[in-house]
CSV table of C-alpha atoms in Angstrom, one decimal:
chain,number,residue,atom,x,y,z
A,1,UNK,CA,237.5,67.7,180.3
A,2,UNK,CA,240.2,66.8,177.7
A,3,UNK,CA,240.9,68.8,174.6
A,4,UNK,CA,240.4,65.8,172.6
A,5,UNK,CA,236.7,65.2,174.5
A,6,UNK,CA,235.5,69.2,173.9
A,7,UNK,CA,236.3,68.8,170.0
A,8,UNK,CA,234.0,65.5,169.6
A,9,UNK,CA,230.5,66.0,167.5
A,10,UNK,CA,228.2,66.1,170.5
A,11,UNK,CA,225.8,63.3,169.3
A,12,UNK,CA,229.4,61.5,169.7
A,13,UNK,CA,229.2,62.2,173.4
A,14,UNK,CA,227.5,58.6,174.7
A,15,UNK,CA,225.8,60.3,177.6
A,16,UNK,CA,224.9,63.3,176.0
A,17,UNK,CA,223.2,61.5,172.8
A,18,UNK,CA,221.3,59.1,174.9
A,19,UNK,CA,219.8,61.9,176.9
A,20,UNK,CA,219.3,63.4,173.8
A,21,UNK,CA,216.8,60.4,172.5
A,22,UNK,CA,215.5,60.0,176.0
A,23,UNK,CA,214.2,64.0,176.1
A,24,UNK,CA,213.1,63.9,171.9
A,25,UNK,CA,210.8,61.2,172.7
A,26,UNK,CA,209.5,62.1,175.7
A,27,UNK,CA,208.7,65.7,174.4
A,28,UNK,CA,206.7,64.1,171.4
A,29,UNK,CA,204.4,62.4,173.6
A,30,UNK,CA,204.6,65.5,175.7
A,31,UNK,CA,203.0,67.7,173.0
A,32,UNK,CA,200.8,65.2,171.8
A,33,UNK,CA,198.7,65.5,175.4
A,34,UNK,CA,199.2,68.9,175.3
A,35,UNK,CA,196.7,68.8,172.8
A,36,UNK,CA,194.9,65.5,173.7
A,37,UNK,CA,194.5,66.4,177.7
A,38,UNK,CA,192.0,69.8,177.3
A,39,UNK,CA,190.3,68.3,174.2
A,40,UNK,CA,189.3,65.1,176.2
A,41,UNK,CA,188.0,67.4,178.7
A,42,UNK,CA,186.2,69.6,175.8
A,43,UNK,CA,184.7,67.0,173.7
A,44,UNK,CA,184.5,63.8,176.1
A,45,UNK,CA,183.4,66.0,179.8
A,46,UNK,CA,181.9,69.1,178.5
A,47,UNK,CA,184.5,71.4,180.1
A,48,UNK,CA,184.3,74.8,179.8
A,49,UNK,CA,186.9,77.6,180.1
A,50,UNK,CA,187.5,77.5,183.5
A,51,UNK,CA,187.9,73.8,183.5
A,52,UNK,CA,190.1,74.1,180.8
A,53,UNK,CA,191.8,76.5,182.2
A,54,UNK,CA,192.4,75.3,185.3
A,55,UNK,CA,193.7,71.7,183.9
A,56,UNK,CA,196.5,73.7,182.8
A,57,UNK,CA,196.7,75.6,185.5
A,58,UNK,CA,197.5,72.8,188.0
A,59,UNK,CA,200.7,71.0,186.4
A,60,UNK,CA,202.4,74.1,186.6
A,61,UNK,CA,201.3,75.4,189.8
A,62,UNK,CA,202.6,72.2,191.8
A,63,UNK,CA,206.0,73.7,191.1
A,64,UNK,CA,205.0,76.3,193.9
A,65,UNK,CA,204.5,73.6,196.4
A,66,UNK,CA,207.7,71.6,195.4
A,67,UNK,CA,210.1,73.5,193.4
A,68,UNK,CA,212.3,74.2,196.4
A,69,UNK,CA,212.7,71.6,198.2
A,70,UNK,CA,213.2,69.8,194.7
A,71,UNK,CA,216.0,71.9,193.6
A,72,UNK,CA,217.8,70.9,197.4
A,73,UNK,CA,217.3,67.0,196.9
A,74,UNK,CA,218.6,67.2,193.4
A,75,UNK,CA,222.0,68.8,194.2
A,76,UNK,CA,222.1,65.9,196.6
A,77,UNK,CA,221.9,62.9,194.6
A,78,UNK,CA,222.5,61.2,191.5
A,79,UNK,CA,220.4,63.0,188.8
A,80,UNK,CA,220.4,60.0,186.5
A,81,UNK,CA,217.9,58.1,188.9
A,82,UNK,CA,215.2,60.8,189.8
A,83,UNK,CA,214.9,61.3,186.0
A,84,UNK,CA,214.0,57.2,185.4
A,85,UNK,CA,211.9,57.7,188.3
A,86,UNK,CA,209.6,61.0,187.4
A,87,UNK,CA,209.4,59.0,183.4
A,88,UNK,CA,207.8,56.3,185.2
A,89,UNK,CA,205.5,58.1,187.1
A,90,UNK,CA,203.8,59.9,184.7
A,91,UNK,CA,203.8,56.9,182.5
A,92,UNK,CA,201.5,55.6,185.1
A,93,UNK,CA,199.5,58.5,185.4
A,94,UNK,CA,199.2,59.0,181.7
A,95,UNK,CA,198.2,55.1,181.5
A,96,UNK,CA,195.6,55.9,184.4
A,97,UNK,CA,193.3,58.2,181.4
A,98,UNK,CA,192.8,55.6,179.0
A,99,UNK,CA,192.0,53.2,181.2
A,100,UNK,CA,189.4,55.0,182.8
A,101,UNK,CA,188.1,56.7,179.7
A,102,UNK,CA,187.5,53.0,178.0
A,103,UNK,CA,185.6,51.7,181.7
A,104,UNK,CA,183.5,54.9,181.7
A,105,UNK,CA,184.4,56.6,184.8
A,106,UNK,CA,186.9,59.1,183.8
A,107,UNK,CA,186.2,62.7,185.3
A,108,UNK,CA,188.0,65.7,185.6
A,109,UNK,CA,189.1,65.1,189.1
A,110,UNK,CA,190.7,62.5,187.3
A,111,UNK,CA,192.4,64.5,184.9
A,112,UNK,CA,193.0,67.4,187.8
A,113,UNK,CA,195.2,64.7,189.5
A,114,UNK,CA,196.5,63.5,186.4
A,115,UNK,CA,197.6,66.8,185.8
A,116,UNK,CA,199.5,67.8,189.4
A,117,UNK,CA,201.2,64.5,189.0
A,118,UNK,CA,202.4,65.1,185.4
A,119,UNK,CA,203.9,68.1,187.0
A,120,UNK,CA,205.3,67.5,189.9
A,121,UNK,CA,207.4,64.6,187.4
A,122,UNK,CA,208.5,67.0,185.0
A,123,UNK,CA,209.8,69.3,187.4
A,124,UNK,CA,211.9,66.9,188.9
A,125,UNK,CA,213.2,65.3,185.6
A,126,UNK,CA,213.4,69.4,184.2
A,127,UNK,CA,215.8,70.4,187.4
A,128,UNK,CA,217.5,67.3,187.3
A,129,UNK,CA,218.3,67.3,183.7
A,130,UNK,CA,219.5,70.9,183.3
A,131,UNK,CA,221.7,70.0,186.3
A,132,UNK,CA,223.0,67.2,184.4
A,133,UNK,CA,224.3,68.8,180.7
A,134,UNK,CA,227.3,71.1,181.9
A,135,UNK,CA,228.7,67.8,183.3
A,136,UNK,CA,228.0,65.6,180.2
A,137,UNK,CA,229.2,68.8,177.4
A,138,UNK,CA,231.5,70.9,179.7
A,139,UNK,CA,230.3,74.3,180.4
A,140,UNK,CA,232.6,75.9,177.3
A,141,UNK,CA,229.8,74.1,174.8
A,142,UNK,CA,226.8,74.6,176.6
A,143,UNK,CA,225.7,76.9,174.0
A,144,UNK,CA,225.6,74.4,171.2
A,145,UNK,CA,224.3,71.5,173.2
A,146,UNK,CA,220.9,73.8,174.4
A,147,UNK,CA,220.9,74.8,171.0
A,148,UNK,CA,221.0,71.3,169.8
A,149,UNK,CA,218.3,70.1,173.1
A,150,UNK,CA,216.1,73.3,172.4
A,151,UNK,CA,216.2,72.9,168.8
A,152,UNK,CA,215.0,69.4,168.6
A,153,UNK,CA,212.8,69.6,171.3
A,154,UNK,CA,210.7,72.6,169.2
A,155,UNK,CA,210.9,69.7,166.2
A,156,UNK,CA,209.3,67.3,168.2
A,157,UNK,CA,206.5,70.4,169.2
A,158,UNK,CA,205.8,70.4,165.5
A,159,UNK,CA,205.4,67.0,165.1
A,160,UNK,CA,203.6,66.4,168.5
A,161,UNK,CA,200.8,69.4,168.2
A,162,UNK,CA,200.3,68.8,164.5
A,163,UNK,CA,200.0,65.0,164.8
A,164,UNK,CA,197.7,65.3,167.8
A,165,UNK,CA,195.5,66.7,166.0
A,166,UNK,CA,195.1,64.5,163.1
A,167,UNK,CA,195.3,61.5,166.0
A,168,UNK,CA,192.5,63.0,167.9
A,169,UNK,CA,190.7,63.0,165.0
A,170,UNK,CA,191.0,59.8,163.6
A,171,UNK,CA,191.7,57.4,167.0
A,172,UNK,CA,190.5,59.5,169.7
A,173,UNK,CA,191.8,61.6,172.7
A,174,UNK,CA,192.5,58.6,174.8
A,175,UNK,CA,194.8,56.9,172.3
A,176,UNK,CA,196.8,60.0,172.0
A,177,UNK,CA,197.1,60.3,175.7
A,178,UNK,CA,198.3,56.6,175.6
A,179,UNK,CA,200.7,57.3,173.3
A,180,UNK,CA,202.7,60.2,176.1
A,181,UNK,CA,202.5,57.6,178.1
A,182,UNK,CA,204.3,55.0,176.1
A,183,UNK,CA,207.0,57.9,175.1
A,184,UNK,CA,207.9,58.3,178.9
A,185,UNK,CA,208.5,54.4,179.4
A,186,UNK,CA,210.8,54.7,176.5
A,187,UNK,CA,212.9,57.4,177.9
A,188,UNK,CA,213.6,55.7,180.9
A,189,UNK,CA,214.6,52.9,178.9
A,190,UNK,CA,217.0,55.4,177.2
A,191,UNK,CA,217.9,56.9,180.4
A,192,UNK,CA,219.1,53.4,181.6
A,193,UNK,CA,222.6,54.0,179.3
A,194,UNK,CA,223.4,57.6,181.0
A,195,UNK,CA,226.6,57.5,182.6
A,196,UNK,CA,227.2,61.0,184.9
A,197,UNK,CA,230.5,62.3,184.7
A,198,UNK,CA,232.2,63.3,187.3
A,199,UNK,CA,231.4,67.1,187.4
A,200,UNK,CA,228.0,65.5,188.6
A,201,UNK,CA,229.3,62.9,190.6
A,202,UNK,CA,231.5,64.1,192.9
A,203,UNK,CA,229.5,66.8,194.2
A,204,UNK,CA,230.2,67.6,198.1
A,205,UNK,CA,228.4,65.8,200.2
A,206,UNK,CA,225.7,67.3,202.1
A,207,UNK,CA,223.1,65.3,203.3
A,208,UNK,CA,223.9,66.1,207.0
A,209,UNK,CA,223.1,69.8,205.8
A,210,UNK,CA,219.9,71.2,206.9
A,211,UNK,CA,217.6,70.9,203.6
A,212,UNK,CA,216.3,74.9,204.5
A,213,UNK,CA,219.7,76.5,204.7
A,214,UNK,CA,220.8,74.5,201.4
A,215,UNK,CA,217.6,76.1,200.1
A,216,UNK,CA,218.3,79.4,201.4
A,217,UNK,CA,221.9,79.4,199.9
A,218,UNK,CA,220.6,78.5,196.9
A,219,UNK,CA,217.4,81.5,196.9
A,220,UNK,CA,220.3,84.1,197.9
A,221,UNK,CA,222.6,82.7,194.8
A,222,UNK,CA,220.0,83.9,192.3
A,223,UNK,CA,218.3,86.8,193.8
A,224,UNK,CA,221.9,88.5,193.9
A,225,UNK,CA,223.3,88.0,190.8
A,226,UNK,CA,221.9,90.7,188.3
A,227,UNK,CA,222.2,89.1,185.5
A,228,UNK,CA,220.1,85.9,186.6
A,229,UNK,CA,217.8,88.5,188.3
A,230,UNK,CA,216.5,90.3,185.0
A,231,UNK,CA,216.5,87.0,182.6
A,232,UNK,CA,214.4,85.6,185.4
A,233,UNK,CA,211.7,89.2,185.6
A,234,UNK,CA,211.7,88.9,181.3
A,235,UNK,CA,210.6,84.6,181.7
A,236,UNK,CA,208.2,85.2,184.2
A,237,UNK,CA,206.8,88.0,181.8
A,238,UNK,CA,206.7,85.6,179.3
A,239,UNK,CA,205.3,83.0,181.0
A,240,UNK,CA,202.2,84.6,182.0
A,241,UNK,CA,201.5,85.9,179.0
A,242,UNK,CA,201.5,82.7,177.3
A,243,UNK,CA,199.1,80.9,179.1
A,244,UNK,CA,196.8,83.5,178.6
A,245,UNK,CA,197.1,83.5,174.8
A,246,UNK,CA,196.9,79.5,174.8
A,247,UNK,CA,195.2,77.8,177.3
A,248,UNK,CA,191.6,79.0,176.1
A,249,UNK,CA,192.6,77.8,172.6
A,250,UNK,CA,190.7,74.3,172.1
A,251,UNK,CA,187.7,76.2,173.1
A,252,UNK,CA,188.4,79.0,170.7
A,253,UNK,CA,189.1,77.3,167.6
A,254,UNK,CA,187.2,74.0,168.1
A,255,UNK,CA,184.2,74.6,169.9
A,256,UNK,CA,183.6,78.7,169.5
A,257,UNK,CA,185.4,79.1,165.6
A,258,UNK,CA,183.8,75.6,164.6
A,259,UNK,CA,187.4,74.4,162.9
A,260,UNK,CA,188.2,70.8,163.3
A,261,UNK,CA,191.0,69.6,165.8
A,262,UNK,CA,193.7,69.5,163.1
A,263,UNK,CA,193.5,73.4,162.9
A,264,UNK,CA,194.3,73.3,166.6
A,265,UNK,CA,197.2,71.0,166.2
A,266,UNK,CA,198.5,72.9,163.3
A,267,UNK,CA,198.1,76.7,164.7
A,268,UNK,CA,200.1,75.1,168.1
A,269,UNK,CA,202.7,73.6,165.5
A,270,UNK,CA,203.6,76.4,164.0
A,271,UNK,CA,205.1,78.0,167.5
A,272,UNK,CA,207.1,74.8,167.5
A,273,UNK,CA,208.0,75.8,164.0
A,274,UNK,CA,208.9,79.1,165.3
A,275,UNK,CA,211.0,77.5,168.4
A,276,UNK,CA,212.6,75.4,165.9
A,277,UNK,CA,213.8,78.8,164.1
A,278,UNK,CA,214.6,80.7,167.0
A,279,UNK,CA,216.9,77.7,168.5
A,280,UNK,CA,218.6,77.2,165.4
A,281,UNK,CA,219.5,80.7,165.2
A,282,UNK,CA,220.2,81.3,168.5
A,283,UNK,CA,223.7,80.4,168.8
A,284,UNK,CA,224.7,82.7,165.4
A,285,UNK,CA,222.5,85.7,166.8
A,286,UNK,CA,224.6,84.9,170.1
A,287,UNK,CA,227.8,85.1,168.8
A,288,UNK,CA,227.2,87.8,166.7
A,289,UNK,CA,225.6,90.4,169.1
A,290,UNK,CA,227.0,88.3,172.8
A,291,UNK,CA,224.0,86.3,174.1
A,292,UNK,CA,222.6,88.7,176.8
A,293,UNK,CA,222.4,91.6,174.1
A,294,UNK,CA,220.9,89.2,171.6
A,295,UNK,CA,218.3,88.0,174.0
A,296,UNK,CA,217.2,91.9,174.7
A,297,UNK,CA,217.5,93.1,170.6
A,298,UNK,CA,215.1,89.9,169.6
A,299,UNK,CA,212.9,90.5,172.8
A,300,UNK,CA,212.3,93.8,171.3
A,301,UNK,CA,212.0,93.2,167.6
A,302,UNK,CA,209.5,90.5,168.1
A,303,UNK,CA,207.5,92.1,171.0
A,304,UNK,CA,204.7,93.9,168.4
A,305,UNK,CA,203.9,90.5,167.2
A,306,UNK,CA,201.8,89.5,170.3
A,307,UNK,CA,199.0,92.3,169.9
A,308,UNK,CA,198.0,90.2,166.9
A,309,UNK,CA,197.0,87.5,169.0
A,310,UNK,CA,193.9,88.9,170.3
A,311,UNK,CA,192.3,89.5,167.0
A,312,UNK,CA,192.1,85.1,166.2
A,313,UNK,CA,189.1,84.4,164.2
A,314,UNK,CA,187.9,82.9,160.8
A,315,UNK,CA,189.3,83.8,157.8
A,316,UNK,CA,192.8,85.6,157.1
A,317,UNK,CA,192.9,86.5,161.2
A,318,UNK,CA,193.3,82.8,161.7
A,319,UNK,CA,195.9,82.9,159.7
A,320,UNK,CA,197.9,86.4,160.9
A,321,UNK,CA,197.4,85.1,164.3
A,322,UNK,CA,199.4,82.4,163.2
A,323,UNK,CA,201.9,84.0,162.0
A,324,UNK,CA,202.0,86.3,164.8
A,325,UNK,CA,202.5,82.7,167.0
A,326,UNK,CA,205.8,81.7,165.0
A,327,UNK,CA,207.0,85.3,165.6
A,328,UNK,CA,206.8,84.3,169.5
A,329,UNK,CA,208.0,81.3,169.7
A,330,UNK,CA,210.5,82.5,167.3
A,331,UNK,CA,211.7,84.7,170.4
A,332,UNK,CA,211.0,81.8,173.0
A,333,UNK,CA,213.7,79.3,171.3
A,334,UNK,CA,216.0,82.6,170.8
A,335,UNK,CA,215.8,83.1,174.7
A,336,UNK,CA,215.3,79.6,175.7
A,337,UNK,CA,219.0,78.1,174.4
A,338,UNK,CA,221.4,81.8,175.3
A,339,UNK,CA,219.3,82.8,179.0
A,340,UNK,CA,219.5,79.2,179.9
A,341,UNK,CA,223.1,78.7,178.6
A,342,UNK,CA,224.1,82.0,180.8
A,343,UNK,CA,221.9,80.6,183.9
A,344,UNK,CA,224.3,77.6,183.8
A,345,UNK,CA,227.8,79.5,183.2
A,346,UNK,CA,227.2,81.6,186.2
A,347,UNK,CA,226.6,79.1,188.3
A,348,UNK,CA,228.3,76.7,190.5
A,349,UNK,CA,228.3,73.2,189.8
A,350,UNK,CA,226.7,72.7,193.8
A,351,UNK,CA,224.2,75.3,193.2
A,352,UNK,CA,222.8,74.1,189.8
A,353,UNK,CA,220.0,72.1,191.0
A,354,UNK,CA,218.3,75.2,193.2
A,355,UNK,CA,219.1,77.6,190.9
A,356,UNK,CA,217.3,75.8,188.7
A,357,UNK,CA,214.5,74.7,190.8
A,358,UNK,CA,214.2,78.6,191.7
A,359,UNK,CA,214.2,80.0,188.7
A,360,UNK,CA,211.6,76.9,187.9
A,361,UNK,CA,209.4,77.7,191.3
A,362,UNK,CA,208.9,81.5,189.1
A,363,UNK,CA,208.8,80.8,185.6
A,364,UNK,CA,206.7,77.6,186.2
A,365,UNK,CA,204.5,79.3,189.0
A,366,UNK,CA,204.1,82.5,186.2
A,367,UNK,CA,202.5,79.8,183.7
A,368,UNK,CA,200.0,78.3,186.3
A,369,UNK,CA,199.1,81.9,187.4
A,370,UNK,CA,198.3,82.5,183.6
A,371,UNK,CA,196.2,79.7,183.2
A,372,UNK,CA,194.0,80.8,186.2
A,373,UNK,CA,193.7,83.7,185.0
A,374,UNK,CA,193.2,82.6,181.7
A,375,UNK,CA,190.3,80.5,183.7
A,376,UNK,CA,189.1,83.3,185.2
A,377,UNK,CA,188.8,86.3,182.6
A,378,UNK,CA,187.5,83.4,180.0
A,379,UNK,CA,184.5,82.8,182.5
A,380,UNK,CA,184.0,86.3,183.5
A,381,UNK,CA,184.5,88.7,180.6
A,382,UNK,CA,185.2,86.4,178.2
A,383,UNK,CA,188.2,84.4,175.9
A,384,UNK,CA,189.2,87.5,174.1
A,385,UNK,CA,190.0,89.6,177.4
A,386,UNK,CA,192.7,86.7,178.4
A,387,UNK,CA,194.1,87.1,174.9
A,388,UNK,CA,194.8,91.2,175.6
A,389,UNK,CA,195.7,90.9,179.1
A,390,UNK,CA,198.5,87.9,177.0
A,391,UNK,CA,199.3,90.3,174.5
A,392,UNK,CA,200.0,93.3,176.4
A,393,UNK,CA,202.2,91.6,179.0
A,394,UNK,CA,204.2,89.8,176.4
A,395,UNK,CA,204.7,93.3,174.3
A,396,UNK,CA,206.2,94.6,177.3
A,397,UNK,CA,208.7,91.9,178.5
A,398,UNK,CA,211.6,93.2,177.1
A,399,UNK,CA,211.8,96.3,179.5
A,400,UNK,CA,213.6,94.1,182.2
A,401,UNK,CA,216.6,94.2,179.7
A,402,UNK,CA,216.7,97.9,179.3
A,403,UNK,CA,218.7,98.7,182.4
A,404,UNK,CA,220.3,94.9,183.2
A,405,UNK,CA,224.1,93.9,183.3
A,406,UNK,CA,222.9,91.0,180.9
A,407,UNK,CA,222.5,93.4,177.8
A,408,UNK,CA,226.3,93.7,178.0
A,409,UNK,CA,226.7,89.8,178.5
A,410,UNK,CA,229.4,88.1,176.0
């Protein structure tokens, strides 16, 4: 990459800003069935925590069945494509809800399958689309562009969690659900203008290569490098904490609390708020402490924050608990732009798509494991035990930094 082409504004960058619309309007609709999706299934089916919990369960839990093999076909074709594809399909399935909602058979098989598909969609379009920025940005400025992606994405939380709320209330579930939809149609439309450079282009060509030792290569990449070893233990943490502090939320607030749905848009909006914060930040903290050490200090600062979460309920707990959510998230958009910048510096253009897809097959496969759980400890000992079980985990996932290689990280 030129000198002239690494000093250019970003949102200069043709490729990089399209992808940049395509991924801010598809992770507005995103949030908006966030919210929509378990309060259709609250207030339209009568589901109850473990239904609730399992719909959440399920999108990230068909990462275990494909994240793999997905990783392996990404590093062997054109990225730009399988992203236009996965938008597409869960356009279709989105569309599928409303549709059946307004003829009077939706059920929750429905919105089971819904849900797997969803998934299986954004973990292609995920793997392929981290795979994609180092050869859009160069890898020298893939701080600033996750920062940028990260940052914006947490914007469009906000407005998607807060304004599903407000759009549940006033139109309905189902037009909220038809609104993801609509978002994922226009990021393929965006995607369309994408043009990979040649860092993704002119990978090697391997299709002759058996697809299990290209997996293989790409399982023995991560698991012996330390530092993508401990950022991977700290996000699995993470991501089976948060499920557990989350999933049981619409029946919580809505249905056990008596709020109205805009409380549960706004309490979720304010961890976008707090992902919006930490993003921004994240590249000063970075350069200020070296990104692996900055991850561990704010890991650490912010880890009493999550034993507040158990203690959710009317009044000024609503409200601390809130607070205690920004803190979080906070952390989450801190981690989310410097461990995935490192993730893509240490590793090989070829190799990009199944490291990602591994690291994705754990973190993703940690946040369907919290949901059933979540499920589970909601049905059997009620919503509050999933919200300790969250808490403590969370409080405690900055120990894999305490001994790692990435603490010294620049």
């Amino acid at each position: 990459m030129s000198a002239t082409l690494v000093e250019e504004p970003l949102l200069q960058l043709r490729g990089f800003r399209n992808l940049f619309v395509a991924a801010a309007v598809s992770q507005l609709g995103s949030q908006i069935s966030y919210v929509a999706l378990p309060l259709l299934a609250v207030t339209a089916l009568g589901a109850g925590p473990g239904e609730v919990g399992l719909l959440s369960a399920l999108g990230t839990l068909t990462v275990l069945l494909l994240g793999l093999p997905a990783g392996a076909w990404v590093d062997r074709v054109r990225r730009r494509p399988v992203m236009i594809g996965t938008d597409l399909l869960r356009a279709g399935a989105l569309l599928s809800v409303p549709v059946a909602w307004w003829g009077g058979w939706l059920s929750m098989g429905q919105l089971y399958a819904v849900a797997v598909l969803v998934g299986a969609g954004s973990l292609l379009f995920d793997v392929a689309s981290l795979s994609l920025v180092p050869g859009l940005v160069g890898r020298e400025r893939l701080t600033s562009a996750n920062s940028l992606l990260v940052g914006t994405g947490a914007a469009m939380d906000i407005a998607g969690r807060s304004g599903a709320g407000v759009l549940v209330q006033v139109a309905g579930a189902p037009v909220a659900v038809l609104a993801d939809a609509l978002s994922y149609l226009w990021s393929a439309a965006w995607l369309r203008t994408v043009n990979e450079r040649p860092a993704t282009d002119q990978l090697p060509f391997r299709e002759r290569e058996p697809l299990g030792r290209q997996i293989g290569a790409g399982v023995r990449f991560l698991f012996g490098n330390q530092i993508l070893v401990s950022a991977l233990v700290q996000g699995t943490m993470a991501n089976l904490a948060f499920p557990l502090c989350s999933v049981l939320l619409p029946v919580l607030i809505v249905e056990r609390l008596g709020y109205p749905e805009w409380v549960l848009g706004a309490y979720l909006a304010v961890g976008g708020l707090g992902a919006l914060a930490g993003s921004s930040a994240a590249h000063l903290i970075g350069r200020r402490f070296g990104s692996g050490r900055a991850a561990w200090l704010v890991s650490l600062a912010t880890a009493p924050a999550s034993l507040v979460i158990p203690f959710l309920d009317r009044g000024p707990w609503l409200w601390a608990a809130a607070a205690a959510w920004f803190v979080l998230a906070f952390r989450t958009g801190v981690n989310n732009v410097l461990l995935v910048s490192l993730r893509q510096r240490v590793t090989p253009d070829d190799l990009l798509g199944r490291m990602t897809a591994t690291m994705r097959l754990l973190l993703m496969g940690a946040l369907g494991l919290g949901g059933l759980l979540a499920a589970a400890l909601g049905e059997v000992w009620g919503i509050r035990s999933a919200l300790w079980l969250g808490a403590l985990i969370m409080a405690l996932s900055w120990i894999p930094f305490l001994f790692s290689p990435l603490r010294r990280h620049p």
